[in-house]
Coordinates of N, CA, C and O in Angstrom, one line a residue:
X1 N 12.3 -1.8 15.4 CA 10.7 -1.7 14.5 C 9.5 -1.4 15.6 O 9.5 -1.8 16.5
X2 N 8.8 -0.5 15.1 CA 7.5 -0.1 16.1 C 6.3 -1.1 15.7 O 6.4 -1.9 14.7
X3 N 5.5 -1.2 16.5 CA 4.2 -2.0 16.3 C 3.7 -1.8 15.0 O 3.1 -3.0 14.6
X4 N 3.3 -0.5 14.6 CA 2.7 -0.3 13.4 C 3.2 -1.1 12.3 O 2.7 -1.7 11.5
X5 N 4.6 -0.9 12.2 CA 5.6 -1.7 11.2 C 5.3 -3.1 11.4 O 5.1 -4.1 10.4
X6 N 5.4 -3.7 12.7 CA 5.2 -5.1 12.8 C 3.8 -5.6 12.3 O 3.9 -6.7 11.5
X7 N 2.6 -5.0 12.7 CA 1.5 -5.3 12.1 C 1.2 -5.3 10.5 O 0.8 -6.1 9.9
X8 N 1.9 -4.2 10.0 CA 2.0 -4.3 8.4 C 2.8 -5.4 7.8 O 2.4 -6.2 7.0
X9 N 4.1 -5.5 8.5 CA 4.8 -6.8 7.9 C 4.2 -8.0 8.2 O 3.9 -8.9 7.1
X10 N 3.4 -8.2 9.4 CA 2.8 -9.5 9.4 C 1.6 -9.7 8.4 O 1.1 -10.9 7.8
X11 N 1.0 -8.4 8.2 CA -0.2 -8.5 7.2 C 0.2 -9.1 5.6 O -0.4 -9.5 4.9
X12 N 1.4 -8.5 5.3 CA 2.0 -8.8 4.1 C 2.3 -10.4 3.8 O 2.6 -10.9 2.6
X13 N 2.2 -11.2 4.8 CA 2.2 -12.7 4.6 C 0.9 -13.3 4.2 O 0.9 -14.4 4.2
X14 N -0.2 -12.6 4.6 CA -1.6 -13.0 4.1 C -1.7 -12.9 2.8 O -1.1 -12.4 2.0
X15 N -2.8 -13.5 2.3 CA -3.3 -13.4 1.0 C -3.8 -12.1 0.7 O -4.3 -11.4 1.4
X16 N -3.3 -11.4 -0.5 CA -3.8 -10.0 -0.8 C -5.2 -10.0 -1.1 O -5.5 -11.3 -1.7
X17 N -5.6 -8.8 -1.3 CA -7.0 -8.8 -1.8 C -7.0 -8.6 -3.1 O -8.2 -8.2 -3.6
X18 N -5.9 -8.1 -3.8 CA -5.9 -7.8 -5.2 C -4.4 -7.3 -5.6 O -3.8 -7.1 -4.9
X19 N -4.4 -7.3 -6.9 CA -3.1 -7.0 -7.5 C -3.2 -5.9 -8.9 O -4.4 -6.4 -9.4
X20 N -3.0 -5.0 -8.9 CA -2.9 -4.3 -10.1 C -1.4 -3.9 -10.7 O -0.5 -4.7 -10.2
X21 N -1.3 -3.2 -11.5 CA -0.3 -3.2 -12.5 C 1.1 -2.6 -11.6 O 2.2 -3.3 -11.8
X22 N 1.1 -1.9 -10.6 CA 1.9 -1.5 -9.8 C 2.0 -1.7 -8.2 O 2.9 -1.2 -7.5
X23 N 0.8 -2.3 -7.9 CA 0.8 -2.6 -6.2 C 0.1 -3.9 -6.2 O -0.7 -4.5 -6.9
X24 N 0.4 -4.4 -5.1 CA -0.4 -5.5 -4.4 C -1.0 -5.1 -3.1 O -0.5 -4.3 -2.2
X25 N -2.3 -5.4 -3.2 CA -3.1 -4.7 -2.1 C -3.4 -5.8 -0.9 O -3.7 -7.0 -1.0
X26 N -3.4 -5.2 0.5 CA -3.7 -6.1 1.4 C -4.4 -5.4 2.5 O -4.5 -4.1 2.5
X27 N -5.3 -6.0 3.3 CA -5.8 -5.7 4.6 C -5.1 -5.9 5.5 O -4.5 -6.9 5.9
X28 N -4.8 -5.0 6.6 CA -4.1 -5.0 7.7 C -5.2 -4.5 8.8 O -6.2 -4.2 8.8
X29 N -4.7 -4.7 10.1 CA -5.5 -4.4 11.4 C -5.8 -2.8 11.4 O -6.4 -2.3 12.1
X30 N -4.9 -2.1 10.8 CA -4.8 -0.7 10.7 C -5.3 0.1 9.6 O -5.6 1.4 9.7
X31 N -5.5 -0.6 8.4 CA -6.0 0.0 7.1 C -5.9 -1.0 6.0 O -5.3 -1.9 6.1
X32 N -5.7 -0.4 4.8 CA -5.4 -1.0 3.5 C -3.8 -0.5 3.1 O -3.6 0.5 3.2
X33 N -3.3 -1.5 2.8 CA -1.7 -1.3 2.2 C -1.7 -1.5 0.9 O -2.1 -2.4 0.3
X34 N -1.0 -0.5 0.0 CA -0.8 -0.7 -1.5 C 0.9 -1.2 -1.4 O 1.7 -0.1 -1.4
X35 N 1.1 -2.3 -1.5 CA 2.5 -2.5 -1.7 C 3.2 -2.3 -2.9 O 2.8 -2.9 -4.1
X36 N 4.5 -1.4 -3.1 CA 4.9 -1.2 -4.4 C 5.3 -2.5 -5.0 O 6.1 -3.2 -4.2
X37 N 5.0 -2.7 -6.4 CA 5.6 -4.0 -7.0 C 7.1 -3.8 -7.4 O 7.8 -4.7 -7.8
X38 N 7.4 -2.7 -7.9 CA 8.8 -2.3 -8.6 C 9.5 -1.2 -7.7 O 9.1 -0.8 -6.7
X39 N 10.5 -0.7 -8.5 CA 11.5 0.3 -8.0 C 11.3 1.7 -8.5 O 12.3 2.4 -8.4
X40 N 10.2 2.1 -9.2 CA 9.9 3.6 -9.7 C 9.8 4.3 -8.5 O 9.8 3.9 -7.5
X41 N 10.2 5.6 -8.7 CA 10.0 6.5 -7.9 C 8.5 6.9 -7.2 O 7.8 6.4 -7.8
X42 N 8.7 7.7 -6.0 CA 7.5 7.8 -5.2 C 6.4 8.3 -6.2 O 5.1 8.1 -6.1
X43 N 6.9 9.3 -7.0 CA 6.0 10.2 -7.6 C 5.1 9.3 -8.8 O 3.6 9.7 -9.0
X44 N 5.8 8.5 -9.4 CA 4.9 7.7 -10.4 C 4.0 6.7 -9.8 O 3.1 6.8 -10.0
X45 N 4.4 6.2 -8.5 CA 3.7 5.6 -7.7 C 2.5 6.4 -7.1 O 1.2 5.9 -7.3
X46 N 2.6 7.6 -6.8 CA 1.8 8.4 -6.1 C 0.7 8.8 -7.0 O -0.5 8.9 -6.8
X47 N 1.3 9.0 -8.3 CA -0.1 9.6 -9.2 C -0.6 8.2 -9.8 O -2.0 8.5 -10.2
X48 N -0.2 7.0 -9.4 CA -1.4 5.8 -10.2 C -2.1 5.0 -9.0 O -2.9 4.5 -9.2
X49 N -1.9 5.5 -7.8 CA -2.3 4.5 -6.4 C -3.7 4.8 -6.5 O -4.7 3.7 -6.5
X50 N -4.5 5.8 -6.6 CA -6.0 6.1 -6.8 C -6.6 5.2 -7.7 O -7.7 4.7 -7.7
X51 N -6.2 5.8 -9.0 CA -6.8 4.8 -10.1 C -6.5 3.4 -10.2 O -7.5 2.8 -10.5
X52 N -5.7 2.7 -9.7 CA -5.4 1.5 -9.7 C -6.3 0.9 -8.4 O -6.8 -0.3 -8.6
X53 N -6.4 1.7 -7.3 CA -7.5 1.1 -6.3 C -8.8 1.0 -6.8 O -9.6 -0.1 -6.6
X54 N -9.4 2.0 -7.8 CA -10.5 1.9 -8.6 C -10.7 0.6 -9.2 O -11.7 0.1 -9.5
X55 N -9.5 0.1 -9.8 CA -9.6 -0.9 -10.5 C -10.0 -2.4 -9.8 O -10.6 -3.4 -10.5
X56 N -9.8 -2.1 -8.4 CA -10.3 -3.2 -7.9 C -11.3 -3.2 -6.8 O -11.5 -3.7 -5.8
X57 N -12.0 -2.2 -7.1 CA -13.2 -1.4 -6.4 C -13.0 -1.2 -5.0 O -13.8 -1.2 -4.0
X58 N -11.7 -0.6 -4.9 CA -11.7 0.2 -3.7 C -11.6 1.9 -3.6 O -11.2 2.2 -4.8
X59 N -12.2 2.4 -2.8 CA -12.5 3.8 -2.8 C -11.6 4.4 -1.7 O -11.9 4.3 -0.5
X60 N -10.5 4.9 -2.0 CA -9.4 5.4 -0.8 C -9.5 7.0 -0.9 O -8.6 7.4 0.0
X61 N -10.5 7.5 -1.7 CA -10.2 9.0 -1.7 C -10.7 9.8 -0.4 O -10.2 10.7 -0.3
X62 N -11.3 9.0 0.4 CA -11.5 9.8 1.7 C -10.7 9.4 2.7 O -10.8 9.8 4.1
X63 N -9.8 8.4 2.8 CA -8.8 8.1 3.7 C -7.7 8.9 3.9 O -7.0 9.5 2.9
X64 N -7.1 8.8 5.0 CA -5.7 9.4 5.3 C -4.9 8.4 4.6 O -5.3 7.2 4.6
X65 N -3.7 8.8 4.4 CA -2.7 8.0 3.8 C -1.3 8.5 4.3 O -1.0 9.6 4.5
X66 N -0.4 7.4 4.2 CA 1.1 7.8 4.5 C 2.0 6.8 3.5 O 1.6 5.8 3.3
X67 N 2.9 7.4 3.1 CA 4.0 6.6 2.6 C 4.9 6.2 3.6 O 5.3 6.7 4.6
X68 N 5.2 4.7 3.5 CA 6.3 4.0 4.5 C 7.3 3.2 3.8 O 6.8 2.6 2.8
X69 N 8.3 3.3 4.5 CA 9.4 2.3 3.9 C 10.0 1.3 4.9 O 10.3 1.8 5.9
X70 N 9.4 0.4 4.9 CA 9.7 -1.0 5.9 C 10.6 -2.2 5.4 O 9.9 -2.7 4.4
X71 N 11.5 -2.5 5.7 CA 12.4 -3.4 5.6 C 12.7 -3.5 4.3 O 12.4 -4.4 3.3
X72 N 13.0 -2.4 3.4 CA 13.2 -2.2 1.9 C 12.0 -2.2 1.1 O 12.0 -2.5 -0.2
X73 N 10.8 -2.4 1.8 CA 9.5 -2.4 1.0 C 8.8 -1.0 1.3 O 8.8 -0.4 2.2
X74 N 8.6 -0.6 0.0 CA 7.7 0.6 -0.1 C 6.4 0.5 -0.2 O 6.0 -0.4 -1.0
X75 N 5.4 1.4 0.5 CA 4.1 1.2 0.4 C 3.4 2.3 0.9 O 3.8 3.3 1.4
X76 N 2.0 2.4 0.5 CA 1.0 3.5 0.9 C 0.0 2.6 2.2 O -0.4 1.7 1.6
X77 N -0.1 3.3 3.1 CA -0.9 3.0 4.0 C -2.3 3.8 4.1 O -1.9 5.0 4.2
X78 N -3.5 3.4 3.9 CA -4.6 4.1 4.0 C -5.5 3.7 5.1 O -5.6 2.3 5.5
X79 N -6.0 4.7 5.8 CA -6.7 4.4 7.1 C -7.6 5.4 7.2 O -7.4 6.6 6.7
X80 N -8.5 5.3 8.1 CA -9.6 6.4 8.4 C -9.1 6.9 9.8 O -8.6 6.5 10.7

């Protein structure tokens, strides 16, 4: 596993900053992580992430983002 993955996995052990219908949200050393709560397909989660970020007062519209799968966990990483 690479250092980016290690940083993200370590952050998932910390207290989340919020929870929405489809995601658990975390702050990491490299950005904000939206961890998928279930096993729906990527398109379903991709269409909901921005809406749900707004529900917990996060503006991710100007952030770069990546979809990652690390140790069977699916997530979006948002960073500047």
